[in-house]
């Protein structure tokens, strides 16, 4: 894969020119050659952004002026709602920016780096390879010690590197002491990370169900352990909550909690991740998997290549382009058979460190299907029909021939046209 081997091509990523001031004076993107590039996703209307921008500006100027650092550059990628707001905000910034007029490129950048909130600081190395999407926390960590800024140390740690050799705890020792050797967990074939907290009602509702499934899976002889990663605010609540759990936990307020939350991009709880013993992700939607399989029959819950458009699809519909085959429930097997070769080929073309770029689903009569049809303004057909949703971009791609016979060949041709950029999409209102 080009991105993994060679990194991002800066011209393809940012266009030919950037601007260095609100007057629109431009510089070639080749000015970034041999530099670390920090993409700053931000906006004037965002209070956390306005709080972080002065910090970033002081950090940037300190490195440039006091330490003569010219090995990096920041590029502002604006989410401002008007050009006037952009000018007001960018006018106080000492770095470069993507031209405000290039909204399509801004949207592509947000999608490429899965920017779900701002401020976000994405760091690329001189070869264009991703270093981290959490540059913000790195700046915060080094703002009082700029001499410690070493971009090549900003790569995220792997799961087991974060866990390290520091002890874990359990329902016996609680917050009083940590005496569980992490090596006892490392021996397991599968590890679940349970991000949760006592103060969170959905967490308290899910925990008993997860306990039931855990006991069933362990009772079936599966090699499995769960690590509780707590967001509790009070040690008493932590102890009370952990006391209910039959698995191990990171100690209260452990420094590894933040690192794991960043690694797995945890945005809300409860959040349940399944990993292999090597620390590779099996699924980040373990919560839905457990809720639909409390007896653990499908453990370790490897996501199917082709799934139904149901409540489990909510976790990816807004973020990942989704190929949808609308059909009748009795035709499910035929629909899956048509889509599986495409899904398999897509997965095989994706490296271990990348997320699959397209999801494949069949849509029957689940209540979510009617909602998707309504929101996406899809015209239902009498028989099977194809639609490709790119909701992250607010775009729907209808098949250019609504009467086409849906079979393996037409599915393949539709996907190839999308990948080649040959389909004309329509923007959602």
Coordinates of C-alpha atoms in Angstrom, one line a residue:
X1 CA 0.0 0.0 0.0
X2 CA 1.4 3.4 -1.1
X3 CA 0.6 5.2 2.2
X4 CA 2.1 2.5 4.4
X5 CA 5.3 2.2 2.3
X6 CA 5.8 5.7 1.0
X7 CA 3.6 7.9 3.1
X8 CA 1.2 10.5 2.0
X9 CA 2.1 12.5 -1.1
X10 CA 1.9 16.1 0.1
X11 CA 0.6 17.6 -3.1
X12 CA -2.2 15.0 -3.3
X13 CA -3.0 15.7 0.4
X14 CA -2.8 19.5 0.5
X15 CA -2.8 20.7 -3.1
X16 CA -0.1 22.7 -4.8
X17 CA -0.2 25.8 -2.7
X18 CA -0.8 26.9 0.9
X19 CA -1.3 30.5 2.2
X20 CA 0.9 32.3 4.6
X21 CA -1.4 35.2 5.5
X22 CA -5.0 36.4 5.3
X23 CA -4.2 38.3 2.1
X24 CA -3.8 35.0 0.4
X25 CA -0.1 35.2 -0.4
X26 CA 0.8 31.7 -1.4
X27 CA 3.8 29.3 -1.0
X28 CA 4.3 26.0 -2.7
X29 CA 3.6 22.9 -0.8
X30 CA 7.2 21.9 -1.6
X31 CA 8.1 24.2 1.3
X32 CA 7.2 21.3 3.5
X33 CA 9.8 19.0 2.0
X34 CA 11.9 17.2 4.6
X35 CA 9.8 18.5 7.5
X36 CA 7.4 17.1 10.0
X37 CA 4.0 18.5 9.1
X38 CA 1.5 19.2 11.8
X39 CA -2.1 19.6 10.5
X40 CA -4.1 21.8 12.9
X41 CA -7.8 21.1 12.6
X42 CA -9.5 24.0 14.4
X43 CA -12.1 26.8 14.2
X44 CA -12.8 30.2 15.8
X45 CA -16.3 29.2 16.9
X46 CA -14.9 26.3 19.0
X47 CA -14.0 27.4 22.6
X48 CA -11.5 24.5 23.2
X49 CA -9.8 25.6 20.0
X50 CA -9.5 29.2 21.1
X51 CA -8.1 27.9 24.3
X52 CA -5.5 25.7 22.7
X53 CA -4.4 28.0 19.8
X54 CA -2.4 30.4 22.0
X55 CA -0.7 27.4 23.7
X56 CA 0.2 26.0 20.3
X57 CA 1.4 29.4 19.0
X58 CA 3.7 30.0 22.0
X59 CA 5.0 26.4 21.6
X60 CA 5.6 27.0 17.9
X61 CA 7.3 30.4 18.3
X62 CA 9.4 29.1 21.2
X63 CA 10.8 26.2 19.1
X64 CA 11.4 28.5 16.1
X65 CA 12.9 31.5 17.9
X66 CA 14.6 30.0 21.0
X67 CA 15.7 26.7 19.6
X68 CA 16.1 27.5 15.9
X69 CA 13.9 24.6 14.9
X70 CA 13.1 24.6 11.2
X71 CA 12.4 20.8 10.9
X72 CA 8.6 21.2 11.2
X73 CA 5.7 23.3 10.0
X74 CA 2.1 23.7 11.0
X75 CA -0.7 23.9 8.5
X76 CA -4.1 25.3 9.7
X77 CA -7.1 23.3 8.4
X78 CA -10.1 25.4 9.1
X79 CA -13.6 24.4 10.2
X80 CA -14.7 28.0 10.3
X81 CA -18.2 28.7 8.9
X82 CA -17.3 31.8 7.0
X83 CA -14.2 33.2 5.3
X84 CA -14.5 36.3 7.6
X85 CA -14.2 34.1 10.7
X86 CA -11.3 32.3 9.1
X87 CA -9.4 35.5 8.4
X88 CA -10.0 36.8 11.9
X89 CA -8.7 33.5 13.4
X90 CA -5.8 32.8 11.0
X91 CA -4.6 36.4 11.3
X92 CA -3.2 35.6 14.8
X93 CA -1.4 32.4 13.7
X94 CA 2.3 32.3 12.8
X95 CA 2.1 29.3 10.5
X96 CA 0.6 28.3 7.1
X97 CA -2.9 27.4 6.2
X98 CA -4.9 25.5 3.6
X99 CA -6.8 28.1 1.5
X100 CA -10.2 28.6 3.0
X101 CA -11.9 28.3 -0.4
X102 CA -10.7 24.7 -0.8
X103 CA -13.6 23.2 1.2
X104 CA -13.5 19.9 -0.7
X105 CA -9.8 19.3 0.3
X106 CA -10.6 20.2 3.9
X107 CA -13.4 17.6 3.9
X108 CA -11.0 15.0 2.4
X109 CA -8.4 15.7 5.1
X110 CA -10.9 15.4 7.9
X111 CA -12.0 12.1 6.4
X112 CA -8.5 10.8 5.8
X113 CA -7.5 11.3 9.4
X114 CA -10.9 10.5 10.9
X115 CA -11.2 13.9 12.6
X116 CA -14.3 13.7 14.8
X117 CA -13.7 16.7 17.0
X118 CA -11.6 19.8 17.2
X119 CA -9.0 20.9 18.1
X120 CA -7.1 18.0 16.6
X121 CA -3.4 18.1 15.7
X122 CA -2.2 15.4 13.2
X123 CA 1.5 14.8 12.9
X124 CA 3.2 13.4 9.7
X125 CA 6.9 12.6 9.4
X126 CA 9.1 13.9 6.6
X127 CA 8.3 10.9 4.5
X128 CA 4.6 11.7 4.9
X129 CA 3.8 8.8 7.2
X130 CA 1.4 9.3 10.1
X131 CA 3.1 9.8 13.5
X132 CA 0.1 10.5 15.6
X133 CA -3.4 12.0 15.5
X134 CA -2.9 13.1 19.1
X135 CA -0.3 15.8 18.7
X136 CA -2.4 18.1 20.9
X137 CA -1.6 16.1 24.0
X138 CA 2.1 16.0 23.0
X139 CA 2.2 19.8 22.7
X140 CA 0.5 20.1 26.2
X141 CA 3.1 17.7 27.6
X142 CA 6.1 19.7 26.2
X143 CA 4.9 23.3 26.4
X144 CA 7.1 24.0 29.4
X145 CA 10.0 21.9 28.2
X146 CA 10.4 22.6 24.5
X147 CA 13.9 21.2 24.5
X148 CA 12.2 17.8 25.0
X149 CA 10.3 18.0 21.7
X150 CA 11.5 15.0 19.6
X151 CA 8.9 14.2 17.0
X152 CA 10.3 10.7 16.4
X153 CA 9.3 9.7 19.9
X154 CA 5.6 10.8 19.3
X155 CA 4.6 7.5 17.7
X156 CA 1.8 5.8 19.7
X157 CA 2.9 2.9 21.8
X158 CA 1.5 -0.5 21.0
X159 CA -0.9 -2.1 23.5
X160 CA 1.5 -4.3 25.4
X161 CA 4.1 -1.5 25.5
X162 CA 1.5 0.6 27.3
X163 CA 0.6 -2.2 29.7
X164 CA 4.2 -2.9 30.4
X165 CA 5.2 -4.8 33.6
X166 CA 3.4 -2.5 36.1
X167 CA 0.9 -4.6 38.1
X168 CA -2.8 -4.8 37.7
X169 CA -5.4 -5.2 40.4
X170 CA -8.7 -7.1 40.9
X171 CA -11.9 -7.3 43.0
X172 CA -9.9 -8.7 45.9
X173 CA -7.2 -6.0 46.3
X174 CA -9.3 -3.1 44.7
X175 CA -7.5 0.2 45.0
X176 CA -5.5 -0.8 48.1
X177 CA -2.7 -2.6 46.2
X178 CA -1.9 -3.9 42.7
X179 CA -0.6 -7.4 42.8
X180 CA -1.7 -9.0 39.5
X181 CA 1.2 -9.7 37.2
X182 CA 0.3 -8.6 33.6
X183 CA 2.1 -11.7 32.3
X184 CA -0.9 -13.7 33.5
X185 CA -3.1 -11.8 31.1
X186 CA -0.6 -11.9 28.3
X187 CA -0.9 -15.7 28.3
X188 CA -4.6 -15.5 27.2
X189 CA -5.6 -15.9 23.6
X190 CA -7.9 -13.0 23.7
X191 CA -8.1 -9.9 25.9
X192 CA -11.1 -7.6 26.3
X193 CA -10.6 -3.9 27.4
X194 CA -13.7 -2.6 29.2
X195 CA -13.8 1.2 29.3
X196 CA -16.4 2.0 31.9
X197 CA -17.3 3.9 35.1
X198 CA -19.7 3.6 38.0
X199 CA -21.2 7.1 37.4
X200 CA -22.3 6.1 33.9
X201 CA -25.9 4.6 33.8
X202 CA -25.4 2.8 30.4
X203 CA -22.2 1.2 31.8
X204 CA -24.0 0.0 34.9
X205 CA -26.7 -1.5 32.7
X206 CA -24.1 -3.3 30.4
X207 CA -21.8 -4.6 33.1
X208 CA -24.0 -7.4 34.4
X209 CA -24.6 -8.6 30.8
X210 CA -20.8 -8.6 30.2
X211 CA -20.2 -10.5 33.5
X212 CA -22.7 -13.1 32.4
X213 CA -21.1 -13.5 29.0
X214 CA -17.6 -13.5 30.5
X215 CA -18.5 -16.4 32.8
X216 CA -20.1 -18.3 30.0
X217 CA -17.1 -18.0 27.8
X218 CA -14.7 -18.8 30.6
X219 CA -16.9 -21.8 31.5
X220 CA -16.6 -23.1 28.0
X221 CA -12.9 -23.3 28.5
X222 CA -11.9 -20.3 26.3
X223 CA -8.6 -18.5 27.0
X224 CA -9.9 -15.1 27.8
X225 CA -9.5 -12.2 30.2
X226 CA -10.9 -8.7 30.6
X227 CA -9.1 -5.6 31.8
X228 CA -11.3 -2.9 33.4
X229 CA -10.2 0.6 32.3
X230 CA -11.9 2.9 34.7
X231 CA -13.1 6.5 34.2
X232 CA -14.3 6.7 37.8
X233 CA -13.8 10.0 39.6
X234 CA -13.9 8.8 43.2
X235 CA -11.9 5.9 44.6
X236 CA -14.9 4.7 46.6
X237 CA -17.0 4.4 43.4
X238 CA -14.1 2.6 41.7
X239 CA -13.8 0.1 44.5
X240 CA -17.5 -0.5 44.7
X241 CA -17.7 -1.0 40.9
X242 CA -14.7 -3.2 40.6
X243 CA -15.9 -5.3 43.5
X244 CA -18.7 -6.6 41.2
X245 CA -16.3 -7.6 38.5
X246 CA -14.7 -11.1 38.1
X247 CA -11.8 -9.8 36.0
X248 CA -8.7 -7.7 36.5
X249 CA -8.3 -3.9 36.2
X250 CA -5.9 -1.0 35.9
X251 CA -5.4 0.7 39.2
X252 CA -7.5 3.8 40.0
X253 CA -6.3 6.9 38.1
X254 CA -3.5 4.8 36.5
X255 CA -1.4 6.7 33.9
X256 CA -2.0 4.0 31.4
X257 CA -5.8 4.8 31.2
X258 CA -5.3 7.9 29.2
X259 CA -2.8 6.2 26.8
X260 CA -5.2 3.3 26.2
X261 CA -8.1 5.7 25.6
X262 CA -6.1 7.6 23.0
X263 CA -4.8 4.4 21.3
X264 CA -8.3 3.0 20.8
X265 CA -9.9 6.5 20.2
X266 CA -12.4 6.0 23.0
X267 CA -15.0 8.8 22.7
X268 CA -17.7 7.5 25.0
X269 CA -18.4 4.7 27.5
X270 CA -19.2 1.9 27.9
X271 CA -16.7 0.8 25.2
X272 CA -15.5 -2.8 24.9
X273 CA -12.5 -3.7 22.7
X274 CA -11.5 -7.2 21.8
X275 CA -7.8 -8.0 21.1
X276 CA -5.7 -11.0 20.2
X277 CA -2.9 -12.0 22.6
X278 CA -0.5 -10.0 20.3
X279 CA -2.6 -6.9 20.9
X280 CA -4.2 -6.8 17.5
X281 CA -7.8 -5.5 17.3
X282 CA -10.5 -8.0 16.7
X283 CA -13.3 -5.6 17.1
X284 CA -13.9 -2.2 18.7
X285 CA -17.6 -2.8 18.8
X286 CA -17.5 -5.5 21.4
X287 CA -20.5 -4.0 23.2
X288 CA -22.8 -4.7 20.3
X289 CA -21.3 -8.1 19.9
X290 CA -22.0 -9.1 23.5
X291 CA -25.5 -7.6 23.5
X292 CA -26.4 -9.7 20.4
X293 CA -24.6 -12.8 21.6
X294 CA -24.7 -13.1 25.4
X295 CA -24.0 -16.8 25.3
X296 CA -20.7 -16.2 23.6
X297 CA -21.5 -18.5 20.7
X298 CA -19.6 -16.3 18.3
X299 CA -16.6 -15.5 20.6
X300 CA -14.2 -13.8 19.9
X301 CA -16.7 -11.8 17.8
X302 CA -14.7 -11.3 14.6
X303 CA -16.8 -8.9 12.6
X304 CA -18.4 -10.6 9.5
X305 CA -17.2 -9.5 6.1
X306 CA -20.8 -8.7 5.3
X307 CA -23.3 -7.7 7.9
X308 CA -26.9 -6.7 8.2
X309 CA -27.9 -3.0 8.2
X310 CA -29.1 -3.1 11.8
X311 CA -28.2 -1.4 15.1
X312 CA -24.6 -2.7 14.9
X313 CA -24.1 -0.6 11.7
X314 CA -24.5 2.6 13.7
X315 CA -20.9 2.3 14.8
X316 CA -19.6 2.8 11.3
X317 CA -22.3 4.3 9.0
X318 CA -21.3 7.9 9.7
X319 CA -17.6 7.3 9.4
X320 CA -17.0 4.7 6.7
X321 CA -18.3 4.5 3.1
X322 CA -20.9 1.7 3.1
X323 CA -21.9 -0.5 0.1
X324 CA -25.6 -1.4 0.7
X325 CA -27.5 -4.1 -1.1
X326 CA -31.2 -3.7 -0.4
X327 CA -33.1 -7.0 -0.6
X328 CA -35.7 -9.2 1.1
X329 CA -34.7 -11.1 4.3
X330 CA -35.3 -14.4 2.5
X331 CA -32.6 -13.4 0.0
X332 CA -30.0 -12.8 2.7
X333 CA -27.8 -15.7 1.8
X334 CA -27.7 -14.8 -1.8
X335 CA -26.9 -11.1 -0.9
X336 CA -24.0 -12.2 1.3
X337 CA -22.7 -14.5 -1.4
X338 CA -22.6 -11.6 -3.9
X339 CA -20.9 -9.2 -1.5
X340 CA -18.4 -11.5 0.3
X341 CA -15.9 -11.7 -2.5
X342 CA -15.8 -7.9 -2.8
X343 CA -15.5 -7.5 1.0
X344 CA -12.7 -10.1 1.1
X345 CA -10.8 -8.5 -1.7
X346 CA -11.1 -5.1 0.0
X347 CA -9.9 -6.5 3.3
X348 CA -7.0 -8.3 1.7
X349 CA -5.9 -5.0 0.0
X350 CA -5.8 -3.3 3.5
X351 CA -2.7 -3.5 5.7
X352 CA -2.9 -4.5 9.3
X353 CA -2.5 -1.0 10.5
X354 CA -5.3 0.4 8.3
X355 CA -9.1 0.3 8.8
X356 CA -11.1 -1.3 6.0
X357 CA -12.0 1.6 3.7
X358 CA -15.5 0.3 2.8
X359 CA -18.1 -1.7 4.7
X360 CA -20.5 -4.1 3.1
X361 CA -24.1 -4.6 4.3
X362 CA -27.3 -6.1 3.2
X363 CA -30.5 -4.2 4.1
X364 CA -33.7 -6.1 4.8
X365 CA -36.6 -5.1 7.1
X366 CA -34.8 -3.9 10.3
X367 CA -36.2 -0.6 11.6
X368 CA -32.9 1.2 10.8
X369 CA -33.4 0.5 7.1
X370 CA -36.5 2.7 6.9
X371 CA -34.6 5.4 8.7
X372 CA -31.7 5.3 6.3
X373 CA -34.0 5.3 3.3
X374 CA -35.8 8.4 4.7
X375 CA -32.7 10.3 5.8
X376 CA -30.7 9.5 2.6
X377 CA -33.8 10.2 0.4
X378 CA -33.4 6.8 -1.3
X379 CA -36.1 5.8 -3.8
X380 CA -37.0 2.1 -3.0
X381 CA -37.2 -0.2 -6.0
X382 CA -39.4 -3.3 -6.5
X383 CA -36.5 -5.8 -6.4
X384 CA -32.9 -5.8 -5.2
X385 CA -31.0 -2.5 -5.7
X386 CA -27.7 -1.0 -4.8
X387 CA -26.7 2.2 -3.1
X388 CA -23.3 3.4 -1.7
X389 CA -23.4 5.7 1.3
X390 CA -20.6 8.1 2.2
X391 CA -22.3 9.9 5.1
X392 CA -19.1 11.3 6.4
X393 CA -19.1 13.4 3.3
X394 CA -22.9 13.8 3.3
X395 CA -23.1 12.0 -0.1
X396 CA -25.2 9.2 -1.5
X397 CA -24.3 7.3 -4.7
X398 CA -27.3 5.7 -6.3
X399 CA -26.7 3.1 -9.0
X400 CA -26.8 4.9 -12.3
X401 CA -29.2 2.3 -13.7
X402 CA -32.0 1.6 -11.0
X403 CA -33.3 -1.3 -13.1
X404 CA -30.0 -3.1 -13.3
X405 CA -30.1 -6.8 -12.4
X406 CA -28.3 -7.1 -9.1
X407 CA -25.8 -10.0 -9.3
X408 CA -22.1 -10.5 -8.6
X409 CA -21.0 -8.7 -11.8
X410 CA -23.1 -5.6 -11.3
X411 CA -22.0 -5.4 -7.6
X412 CA -18.4 -5.5 -8.7
X413 CA -18.9 -2.9 -11.4
X414 CA -20.6 -0.6 -9.0
X415 CA -17.8 -0.8 -6.5
X416 CA -15.1 -0.4 -9.2
X417 CA -16.9 2.8 -10.4
X418 CA -17.0 4.2 -6.9
X419 CA -13.3 3.4 -6.3
X420 CA -12.4 5.0 -9.6
X421 CA -14.3 8.2 -8.7
X422 CA -16.6 7.6 -11.7
X423 CA -19.9 7.8 -9.9
X424 CA -21.9 11.0 -9.6
X425 CA -23.1 11.4 -6.0
X426 CA -25.8 13.7 -4.6
X427 CA -25.4 15.8 -1.5
X428 CA -27.9 15.2 1.3
X429 CA -30.1 18.2 2.2

